[in-house]
Amino acid sequence: MDVAVRKVYFPNWMVPAWWRVAYKILPFIDEKVRQFVEIGPDGKFNEMVGGHVRQLIENGVQPPAAISAPIYNLASQVMNGHELTMGIGDYIALQTFARGGRGDQPSKE
Amino acid sequence: MGFDGLPLTIAWELTLACNLRCRHCASAAGVIRSDELTLQECLSVCDQLPDLLVRECDFTGGEPLMRADWPIIAARLVQFGITTQIITNAVALDADAVRQMVDVGISGVGFSVDGLGPTHDSIRMRPGLFDRIVKGIHMVEAAELPATVITTATALNLDELPELLRALHGAGVRRWQIQPIFPVGRGKTHAELHLTNEAYLRLGSIARQLASDGKSLGVEVGVADSCGYFTELDTREIPWRGCPAGRVSLGIASNGDIKGCLSLPDELVEGNIRERTLWDIWFDSTSFRYNREVGVAGPNCRGCEEFEVCGGGCAAMSHGCTGRFHDNPYCFKGIRQRLAVPA
């Protein structure tokens, strides 16, 4: 069941939540590829992201700097009652954070 | 900010073992690698793909059906909602294999067909194989699995492609992809198969006509990433905007080596999934530089006004032909300019 928080209709994260990732960052992507990729993040990822969004909305707890922008983006959508759509850059940042490191650092040299 | 893209499509060489020794094989397939991934390792790879938002995985080889545990690997991918297809030479395709494909949820089957009967059998060095392929197409279509045919255009089959369209249509094929021969693997040593500049332009004209003829027959005819670019000969619906290898697609070799595309040489392996996760390899800032960074145009592409968007065509074709990236000699526009052929 969803719960109202400060007049914001807060979806009961993420129990059956299906995120939509907006995949539009590379100009050459074939239009046959759906612009939106629906993903079902695993429980651990879901819990991490949902926890930060909930903490921000309910208690004003700032997320870690590395994922501040994506968490704010999601929180904004939640508070405005929009369907959750995550930019691909936000998704990569969140996944990288969840994996405990910066994935864009060279590691094979 | 690191690279912001994900590998939507994956070509996975399940095994290098093959029951044929085709003259043009870019993988020089035949003998199994001594260090191929175990089933558990393959399943571990599968488990890494959802986070990378992989949408499609195509089993290739070698001959993927020679790997007995392919249904288990396919089932894991399908479980994740990943469209999974198999490309086969049809030698090992029988009723049991088709039934397994249906059972595990395979989305389509690709068949390699390199000409009409005598030509195909000659290139594939197996008499009777063309008939076997046609039988295989009928089997998968009867099982409601869509059949796609992939044809490597060579000097031996160029002129029979129009007749091949009619044959494929008669067999029930609805999608046909044409790609020029890669001068890599065994294809490098068989010069009799290579396309001259003039033959390559003719391939463009033929493919354009086939796309039109195919439409009236209900067969979608398209060209691979290695075929193009620009001019009216390029029939792809979406204009060419650069090589997808390492940007939206990648290849997994049967020993776990990761490349942007399986047609690229082994010195361009970015890592091995036994040593690092696919995520870490993909987002390593030193990976896939040849396509993720702005390159310098080689002699074949120098001065071309399309270079900024094109990047020099298919990386594997460019490297296979010249040893350089951003220098693909197989380009309709480039060949016309070099030969001073009017559009």
Short mmCIF file of C-alpha atoms in Angstrom, two decimals:
data_model
loop_
_atom_site.label_atom_id
_atom_site.label_comp_id
_atom_site.label_asym_id
_atom_site.label_seq_id
_atom_site.Cartn_x
_atom_site.Cartn_y
_atom_site.Cartn_z
CA MET A 1 0.00 0.00 0.00
CA ASP A 2 1.28 3.46 -0.82
CA VAL A 3 1.72 5.99 1.95
CA ALA A 4 1.28 9.73 2.00
CA VAL A 5 4.25 11.66 3.27
CA ARG A 6 3.89 15.38 3.74
CA LYS A 7 1.16 15.47 1.15
CA VAL A 8 3.42 13.64 -1.27
CA TYR A 9 2.08 10.42 -2.62
CA PHE A 10 5.03 8.13 -2.06
CA PRO A 11 5.00 4.88 -3.97
CA ASN A 12 5.61 1.90 -1.82
CA TRP A 13 9.09 1.44 -3.17
CA MET A 14 9.68 -0.63 -5.18
CA VAL A 15 8.05 -3.75 -4.25
CA PRO A 16 7.00 -4.48 -7.78
CA ALA A 17 8.69 -1.36 -9.09
CA TRP A 18 9.84 -1.33 -12.66
CA TRP A 19 12.14 1.47 -13.46
CA ARG A 20 12.43 2.98 -16.84
CA VAL A 21 15.86 3.96 -17.94
CA ALA A 22 15.98 6.65 -20.56
CA TYR A 23 18.55 5.46 -23.04
CA LYS A 24 19.25 8.35 -25.30
CA ILE A 25 22.83 9.31 -24.75
CA LEU A 26 24.43 7.97 -27.88
CA PRO A 27 23.38 9.57 -31.13
CA PHE A 28 23.86 6.53 -33.31
CA ILE A 29 21.58 4.17 -31.50
CA ASP A 30 19.23 2.44 -33.85
CA GLU A 31 15.72 3.67 -33.48
CA LYS A 32 14.66 0.07 -33.39
CA VAL A 33 16.20 -0.04 -29.96
CA ARG A 34 13.56 1.10 -27.61
CA GLN A 35 14.25 4.50 -26.26
CA PHE A 36 13.29 3.32 -22.86
CA VAL A 37 14.65 0.17 -21.42
CA GLU A 38 12.63 -1.32 -18.67
CA ILE A 39 14.67 -2.96 -16.01
CA GLY A 40 13.95 -4.71 -12.83
CA PRO A 41 16.80 -3.91 -10.50
CA ASP A 42 17.72 -6.57 -8.01
CA GLY A 43 16.72 -6.25 -4.40
CA LYS A 44 20.05 -4.95 -3.15
CA PHE A 45 20.20 -2.14 -5.68
CA ASN A 46 16.57 -1.35 -5.11
CA GLU A 47 17.03 -1.17 -1.40
CA MET A 48 20.05 1.09 -1.65
CA VAL A 49 18.46 3.58 -4.05
CA GLY A 50 15.04 3.49 -2.43
CA GLY A 51 16.58 3.95 0.99
CA HIS A 52 18.44 7.10 -0.03
CA VAL A 53 15.39 8.57 -1.75
CA ARG A 54 13.19 7.83 1.21
CA GLN A 55 15.72 9.25 3.65
CA LEU A 56 15.96 12.42 1.61
CA ILE A 57 12.23 12.91 1.29
CA GLU A 58 11.18 11.86 4.73
CA ASN A 59 14.07 13.01 6.88
CA GLY A 60 16.07 15.42 4.74
CA VAL A 61 19.13 13.20 4.91
CA GLN A 62 21.59 14.14 2.19
CA PRO A 63 22.74 11.29 -0.03
CA PRO A 64 26.45 10.61 -0.59
CA ALA A 65 27.99 13.12 -2.97
CA ALA A 66 28.68 10.50 -5.65
CA ILE A 67 24.97 9.81 -6.06
CA SER A 68 23.52 13.08 -4.94
CA ALA A 69 22.29 14.13 -8.38
CA PRO A 70 20.56 10.86 -9.25
CA ILE A 71 18.90 10.62 -5.86
CA TYR A 72 17.64 14.19 -6.11
CA ASN A 73 16.34 13.49 -9.60
CA LEU A 74 14.40 10.49 -8.38
CA ALA A 75 13.13 12.24 -5.29
CA SER A 76 11.89 15.10 -7.43
CA GLN A 77 9.92 12.70 -9.61
CA VAL A 78 8.44 10.98 -6.59
CA MET A 79 7.37 14.26 -5.03
CA ASN A 80 5.79 15.40 -8.27
CA GLY A 81 3.98 12.14 -8.72
CA HIS A 82 5.74 11.30 -11.97
CA GLU A 83 6.59 7.90 -13.31
CA LEU A 84 10.13 7.06 -12.38
CA THR A 85 12.46 7.56 -15.31
CA MET A 86 16.16 7.41 -14.76
CA GLY A 87 18.73 8.89 -17.12
CA ILE A 88 21.34 6.42 -18.22
CA GLY A 89 24.07 8.48 -16.58
CA ASP A 90 22.21 8.39 -13.27
CA TYR A 91 21.73 4.66 -13.58
CA ILE A 92 25.43 4.07 -14.19
CA ALA A 93 26.37 6.33 -11.28
CA LEU A 94 24.02 4.49 -8.93
CA GLN A 95 25.16 1.06 -10.04
CA THR A 96 28.79 2.05 -9.76
CA PHE A 97 28.19 3.38 -6.28
CA ALA A 98 26.34 0.23 -5.32
CA ARG A 99 29.34 -1.77 -6.46
CA GLY A 100 31.50 0.14 -4.07
CA GLY A 101 33.72 1.96 -6.46
CA ARG A 102 34.16 4.24 -9.37
CA GLY A 103 33.85 2.14 -12.46
CA ASP A 104 35.36 4.73 -14.72
CA GLN A 105 38.83 4.40 -13.27
CA PRO A 106 41.41 2.50 -15.26
CA SER A 107 42.23 -0.80 -13.65
CA LYS A 108 44.04 -2.86 -16.25
CA GLU A 109 47.23 -0.87 -16.40
CA MET B 1 32.54 11.85 -16.30
CA GLY B 2 33.12 8.36 -17.63
CA PHE B 3 31.60 6.65 -20.61
CA ASP B 4 27.79 6.80 -20.60
CA GLY B 5 26.70 3.83 -22.62
CA LEU B 6 25.75 0.23 -22.07
CA PRO B 7 26.10 -2.91 -24.20
CA LEU B 8 22.59 -3.42 -25.44
CA THR B 9 23.58 -6.28 -27.72
CA ILE B 10 26.11 -9.02 -27.19
CA ALA B 11 27.59 -11.54 -29.57
CA TRP B 12 28.70 -14.54 -27.58
CA GLU B 13 31.02 -17.11 -29.07
CA LEU B 14 29.86 -20.10 -27.05
CA THR B 15 32.63 -22.29 -28.42
CA LEU B 16 35.24 -22.12 -31.12
CA ALA B 17 34.58 -25.75 -31.94
CA CYS B 18 33.01 -26.17 -35.35
CA ASN B 19 31.93 -29.05 -37.50
CA LEU B 20 32.85 -27.15 -40.67
CA ARG B 21 36.01 -25.49 -41.97
CA CYS B 22 34.53 -22.73 -44.13
CA ARG B 23 36.94 -20.97 -46.43
CA HIS B 24 35.90 -17.48 -45.36
CA CYS B 25 35.52 -18.00 -41.61
CA ALA B 26 36.69 -14.84 -39.84
CA SER B 27 37.04 -16.77 -36.59
CA ALA B 28 39.11 -19.53 -38.21
CA ALA B 29 36.86 -21.80 -36.17
CA GLY B 30 37.27 -25.53 -35.90
CA VAL B 31 39.12 -26.72 -32.84
CA ILE B 32 37.78 -25.99 -29.37
CA ARG B 33 39.83 -23.57 -27.28
CA SER B 34 41.70 -25.28 -24.47
CA ASP B 35 40.43 -22.76 -21.94
CA GLU B 36 36.77 -22.29 -22.80
CA LEU B 37 34.43 -21.12 -20.06
CA THR B 38 32.79 -23.78 -17.95
CA LEU B 39 29.04 -23.88 -17.61
CA GLN B 40 29.25 -22.25 -14.19
CA GLU B 41 31.42 -19.49 -15.58
CA CYS B 42 28.96 -18.95 -18.43
CA LEU B 43 26.09 -18.71 -15.99
CA SER B 44 28.07 -16.20 -13.97
CA VAL B 45 28.43 -14.12 -17.14
CA CYS B 46 24.67 -14.35 -17.66
CA ASP B 47 24.07 -13.11 -14.14
CA GLN B 48 26.10 -9.99 -14.87
CA LEU B 49 24.11 -8.95 -17.92
CA PRO B 50 20.88 -7.55 -16.40
CA ASP B 51 22.73 -4.77 -14.58
CA LEU B 52 24.26 -3.77 -17.89
CA LEU B 53 20.76 -3.61 -19.39
CA VAL B 54 21.66 -6.08 -22.12
CA ARG B 55 18.65 -6.55 -24.36
CA GLU B 56 19.86 -9.08 -26.89
CA CYS B 57 22.40 -11.88 -26.96
CA ASP B 58 23.31 -13.80 -30.09
CA PHE B 59 25.03 -17.16 -29.72
CA THR B 60 27.68 -17.69 -32.33
CA GLY B 61 30.87 -19.65 -32.65
CA GLY B 62 32.34 -21.86 -33.90
CA GLU B 63 29.09 -23.69 -34.03
CA PRO B 64 27.13 -22.93 -30.87
CA LEU B 65 25.11 -26.13 -31.07
CA MET B 66 28.33 -28.08 -30.53
CA ARG B 67 28.27 -26.89 -26.96
CA ALA B 68 25.94 -29.37 -25.29
CA ASP B 69 24.97 -27.07 -22.44
CA TRP B 70 23.79 -24.19 -24.65
CA PRO B 71 20.14 -24.66 -23.58
CA ILE B 72 21.06 -24.08 -19.94
CA ILE B 73 22.90 -20.87 -20.79
CA ALA B 74 20.09 -19.72 -23.06
CA ALA B 75 17.47 -20.46 -20.43
CA ARG B 76 19.30 -18.27 -17.92
CA LEU B 77 19.36 -15.36 -20.36
CA VAL B 78 15.72 -15.78 -21.27
CA GLN B 79 14.89 -15.82 -17.58
CA PHE B 80 16.32 -12.31 -17.42
CA GLY B 81 14.20 -11.16 -20.33
CA ILE B 82 17.15 -11.01 -22.71
CA THR B 83 16.27 -11.75 -26.31
CA THR B 84 18.41 -14.75 -27.18
CA GLN B 85 19.14 -16.00 -30.67
CA ILE B 86 21.34 -18.71 -32.17
CA ILE B 87 23.33 -18.51 -35.36
CA THR B 88 23.98 -21.96 -36.77
CA ASN B 89 25.39 -23.69 -39.83
CA ALA B 90 22.58 -26.25 -39.50
CA VAL B 91 24.84 -29.31 -39.48
CA ALA B 92 23.82 -30.21 -35.94
CA LEU B 93 20.30 -28.85 -36.20
CA ASP B 94 17.75 -31.59 -35.73
CA ALA B 95 14.27 -31.95 -34.31
CA ASP B 96 15.61 -32.26 -30.77
CA ALA B 97 17.63 -29.06 -31.08
CA VAL B 98 14.62 -27.17 -32.43
CA ARG B 99 12.47 -28.50 -29.61
CA GLN B 100 15.06 -27.34 -27.08
CA MET B 101 15.11 -23.90 -28.69
CA VAL B 102 11.38 -23.63 -28.27
CA ASP B 103 11.47 -24.99 -24.74
CA VAL B 104 14.06 -22.50 -23.49
CA GLY B 105 12.52 -19.53 -25.29
CA ILE B 106 14.98 -18.81 -28.09
CA SER B 107 13.69 -15.81 -30.06
CA GLY B 108 15.09 -16.60 -33.47
CA VAL B 109 17.57 -18.65 -35.44
CA GLY B 110 20.15 -17.29 -37.83
CA PHE B 111 21.42 -19.44 -40.68
CA SER B 112 24.63 -18.84 -42.56
CA VAL B 113 23.96 -19.17 -46.29
CA ASP B 114 26.70 -18.15 -48.69
CA GLY B 115 25.14 -18.69 -52.08
CA LEU B 116 23.03 -21.09 -54.04
CA GLY B 117 23.60 -24.78 -53.47
CA PRO B 118 26.87 -25.42 -55.33
CA THR B 119 28.47 -22.15 -54.21
CA HIS B 120 27.38 -22.50 -50.60
CA ASP B 121 28.57 -26.08 -50.40
CA SER B 122 31.86 -25.14 -52.04
CA ILE B 123 32.58 -22.27 -49.64
CA ARG B 124 31.47 -24.35 -46.69
CA MET B 125 33.32 -27.37 -48.04
CA ARG B 126 30.43 -29.74 -47.26
CA PRO B 127 28.38 -31.25 -50.08
CA GLY B 128 24.63 -31.23 -49.46
CA LEU B 129 24.79 -28.54 -46.80
CA PHE B 130 22.57 -26.07 -48.65
CA ASP B 131 19.76 -28.61 -48.75
CA ARG B 132 20.26 -29.25 -45.08
CA ILE B 133 19.97 -25.53 -44.36
CA VAL B 134 16.72 -25.27 -46.28
CA LYS B 135 15.41 -28.21 -44.29
CA GLY B 136 16.56 -26.50 -41.10
CA ILE B 137 14.77 -23.29 -42.03
CA HIS B 138 11.58 -25.24 -42.59
CA MET B 139 11.98 -26.92 -39.21
CA VAL B 140 12.41 -23.71 -37.23
CA GLU B 141 9.67 -21.91 -39.13
CA ALA B 142 7.35 -24.82 -38.44
CA ALA B 143 8.19 -24.34 -34.78
CA GLU B 144 7.29 -20.64 -35.17
CA LEU B 145 10.85 -19.53 -34.62
CA PRO B 146 11.69 -16.74 -37.06
CA ALA B 147 14.58 -17.61 -39.37
CA THR B 148 17.13 -15.03 -40.41
CA VAL B 149 19.72 -15.73 -43.07
CA ILE B 150 23.17 -14.17 -42.95
CA THR B 151 25.15 -14.16 -46.17
CA THR B 152 28.78 -13.24 -46.56
CA ALA B 153 29.11 -11.63 -49.95
CA THR B 154 32.19 -12.81 -51.81
CA ALA B 155 33.46 -12.76 -55.37
CA LEU B 156 31.95 -16.23 -55.78
CA ASN B 157 28.36 -15.44 -54.87
CA LEU B 158 27.83 -11.80 -55.79
CA ASP B 159 26.00 -12.45 -59.04
CA GLU B 160 23.73 -15.11 -57.64
CA LEU B 161 22.36 -13.03 -54.77
CA PRO B 162 19.18 -12.09 -56.70
CA GLU B 163 18.40 -15.74 -57.32
CA LEU B 164 19.27 -16.52 -53.73
CA LEU B 165 16.60 -14.04 -52.62
CA ARG B 166 13.99 -16.04 -54.50
CA ALA B 167 15.29 -19.28 -53.00
CA LEU B 168 15.22 -17.88 -49.48
CA HIS B 169 11.75 -16.48 -49.98
CA GLY B 170 10.63 -19.89 -51.16
CA ALA B 171 12.10 -21.44 -48.04
CA GLY B 172 10.09 -19.08 -45.83
CA VAL B 173 12.86 -16.70 -44.77
CA ARG B 174 11.65 -13.26 -43.74
CA ARG B 175 14.92 -11.54 -42.83
CA TRP B 176 18.16 -11.55 -44.74
CA GLN B 177 21.36 -9.81 -43.75
CA ILE B 178 24.19 -9.36 -46.21
CA GLN B 179 27.74 -8.62 -45.15
CA PRO B 180 30.93 -8.35 -47.17
CA ILE B 181 33.71 -10.83 -46.51
CA PHE B 182 36.14 -9.85 -43.75
CA PRO B 183 39.79 -10.26 -44.70
CA VAL B 184 40.54 -11.84 -41.35
CA GLY B 185 40.84 -15.39 -40.09
CA ARG B 186 40.67 -17.89 -42.94
CA GLY B 187 39.04 -15.19 -45.05
CA LYS B 188 42.39 -13.43 -45.19
CA THR B 189 44.13 -16.24 -46.99
CA HIS B 190 41.44 -16.91 -49.60
CA ALA B 191 42.02 -14.05 -51.99
CA GLU B 192 39.71 -15.63 -54.55
CA LEU B 193 36.80 -14.66 -52.29
CA HIS B 194 37.74 -11.03 -51.79
CA LEU B 195 35.79 -8.20 -53.36
CA THR B 196 37.53 -5.68 -55.56
CA ASN B 197 36.56 -2.04 -55.30
CA GLU B 198 34.36 -2.40 -58.35
CA ALA B 199 32.76 -5.57 -57.00
CA TYR B 200 32.10 -3.81 -53.72
CA LEU B 201 30.22 -1.02 -55.48
CA ARG B 202 28.30 -3.69 -57.36
CA LEU B 203 27.42 -5.31 -54.03
CA GLY B 204 25.93 -1.96 -53.00
CA SER B 205 23.81 -1.81 -56.14
CA ILE B 206 22.69 -5.40 -55.79
CA ALA B 207 21.83 -4.98 -52.11
CA ARG B 208 19.84 -1.87 -52.92
CA GLN B 209 17.85 -3.74 -55.54
CA LEU B 210 17.41 -6.71 -53.22
CA ALA B 211 16.03 -4.46 -50.50
CA SER B 212 13.42 -3.24 -52.94
CA ASP B 213 12.63 -6.68 -54.35
CA GLY B 214 12.58 -8.18 -50.89
CA LYS B 215 10.01 -5.68 -49.72
CA SER B 216 7.58 -6.82 -52.38
CA LEU B 217 8.20 -10.44 -51.39
CA GLY B 218 7.89 -9.82 -47.67
CA VAL B 219 11.59 -10.42 -47.03
CA GLU B 220 13.39 -7.72 -45.07
CA VAL B 221 16.82 -7.38 -46.67
CA GLY B 222 19.45 -5.40 -44.84
CA VAL B 223 23.20 -4.97 -44.65
CA ALA B 224 25.50 -5.48 -41.70
CA ASP B 225 27.53 -2.79 -39.95
CA SER B 226 30.49 -3.80 -42.07
CA CYS B 227 28.73 -2.75 -45.27
CA GLY B 228 28.33 0.88 -46.32
CA TYR B 229 28.51 3.86 -46.20
CA PHE B 230 26.60 6.88 -47.35
CA THR B 231 25.58 7.51 -50.96
CA GLU B 232 22.36 6.07 -52.33
CA LEU B 233 23.90 2.59 -52.15
CA ASP B 234 23.60 2.53 -48.38
CA THR B 235 20.10 1.18 -47.82
CA ARG B 236 20.04 1.06 -44.05
CA GLU B 237 17.00 2.77 -42.60
CA ILE B 238 18.97 4.69 -40.02
CA PRO B 239 21.95 6.55 -41.46
CA TRP B 240 25.32 5.19 -40.41
CA ARG B 241 26.54 6.98 -37.32
CA GLY B 242 29.61 5.06 -36.35
CA CYS B 243 30.78 1.63 -35.32
CA PRO B 244 28.81 0.29 -32.34
CA ALA B 245 31.62 -1.96 -31.05
CA GLY B 246 32.43 -1.04 -27.48
CA ARG B 247 29.75 1.64 -27.44
CA VAL B 248 26.47 -0.26 -27.54
CA SER B 249 27.67 -3.78 -28.29
CA LEU B 250 30.39 -6.18 -27.32
CA GLY B 251 31.67 -9.66 -27.99
CA ILE B 252 32.41 -12.44 -25.54
CA ALA B 253 34.87 -15.08 -26.72
CA SER B 254 34.50 -18.65 -25.55
CA ASN B 255 37.48 -18.27 -23.21
CA GLY B 256 35.97 -15.20 -21.54
CA ASP B 257 37.93 -12.61 -23.47
CA ILE B 258 35.98 -9.40 -24.02
CA LYS B 259 36.23 -7.44 -27.25
CA GLY B 260 34.15 -4.71 -28.79
CA CYS B 261 33.34 -7.10 -31.61
CA LEU B 262 34.26 -10.72 -32.14
CA SER B 263 35.68 -9.90 -35.57
CA LEU B 264 38.39 -7.75 -34.00
CA PRO B 265 41.81 -9.35 -33.50
CA ASP B 266 42.88 -10.82 -30.19
CA GLU B 267 45.31 -8.01 -29.44
CA LEU B 268 42.22 -5.86 -28.88
CA VAL B 269 40.96 -7.92 -25.98
CA GLU B 270 39.94 -5.51 -23.22
CA GLY B 271 39.95 -8.01 -20.42
CA ASN B 272 38.76 -11.43 -19.36
CA ILE B 273 35.70 -12.09 -17.27
CA ARG B 274 37.65 -14.62 -15.20
CA GLU B 275 39.71 -11.71 -13.91
CA ARG B 276 37.29 -8.78 -13.76
CA THR B 277 33.56 -8.25 -13.89
CA LEU B 278 32.00 -7.29 -17.19
CA TRP B 279 30.91 -4.03 -15.59
CA ASP B 280 34.48 -3.16 -14.65
CA ILE B 281 35.81 -4.05 -18.10
CA TRP B 282 33.07 -2.09 -19.85
CA PHE B 283 33.56 1.04 -17.76
CA ASP B 284 37.33 0.92 -17.63
CA SER B 285 38.42 4.26 -19.03
CA THR B 286 41.10 2.53 -21.10
CA SER B 287 38.68 0.14 -22.78
CA PHE B 288 37.44 0.40 -26.37
CA ARG B 289 39.39 3.59 -26.97
CA TYR B 290 39.36 3.03 -30.73
CA ASN B 291 35.63 3.78 -30.77
CA ARG B 292 35.06 5.83 -27.65
CA GLU B 293 37.62 8.48 -28.38
CA VAL B 294 37.92 10.73 -31.36
CA GLY B 295 40.24 9.04 -33.81
CA VAL B 296 42.49 10.27 -36.55
CA ALA B 297 41.31 9.52 -40.05
CA GLY B 298 43.53 7.14 -41.99
CA PRO B 299 44.40 7.58 -45.64
CA ASN B 300 41.14 6.05 -46.88
CA CYS B 301 39.03 8.42 -44.78
CA ARG B 302 41.17 11.52 -44.72
CA GLY B 303 39.32 14.61 -45.87
CA CYS B 304 35.91 12.94 -45.84
CA GLU B 305 33.25 15.31 -44.56
CA GLU B 306 31.37 12.38 -42.99
CA PHE B 307 34.27 11.34 -40.78
CA GLU B 308 33.13 13.11 -37.65
CA VAL B 309 29.92 11.11 -37.62
CA CYS B 310 31.20 7.96 -39.31
CA GLY B 311 34.50 7.51 -37.51
CA GLY B 312 35.84 5.46 -40.38
CA GLY B 313 33.24 2.72 -40.70
CA CYS B 314 33.35 -0.74 -39.19
CA ALA B 315 36.35 -0.99 -36.87
CA ALA B 316 36.89 -4.67 -37.58
CA MET B 317 36.83 -4.20 -41.34
CA SER B 318 39.13 -1.20 -41.12
CA HIS B 319 41.62 -2.99 -38.91
CA GLY B 320 41.39 -6.21 -40.89
CA CYS B 321 42.10 -4.48 -44.19
CA THR B 322 44.67 -1.90 -43.16
CA GLY B 323 45.85 -2.68 -39.66
CA ARG B 324 44.48 0.72 -38.65
CA PHE B 325 41.23 2.05 -37.24
CA HIS B 326 39.29 4.87 -38.88
CA ASP B 327 40.54 3.83 -42.29
CA ASN B 328 37.98 1.47 -43.80
CA PRO B 329 38.70 1.03 -47.50
CA TYR B 330 35.35 -0.70 -48.03
CA CYS B 331 33.19 2.41 -48.23
CA PHE B 332 30.88 3.24 -51.12
CA LYS B 333 31.60 6.91 -50.85
CA GLY B 334 35.34 6.49 -50.42
CA ILE B 335 35.69 4.03 -53.31
CA ARG B 336 33.71 6.27 -55.61
CA GLN B 337 35.94 9.19 -54.78
CA ARG B 338 39.10 7.16 -55.24
CA LEU B 339 37.92 5.70 -58.52
CA ALA B 340 36.32 8.99 -59.58
CA VAL B 341 33.06 7.16 -60.22
CA PRO B 342 30.08 9.51 -60.62
CA ALA B 343 27.21 8.98 -58.19
#
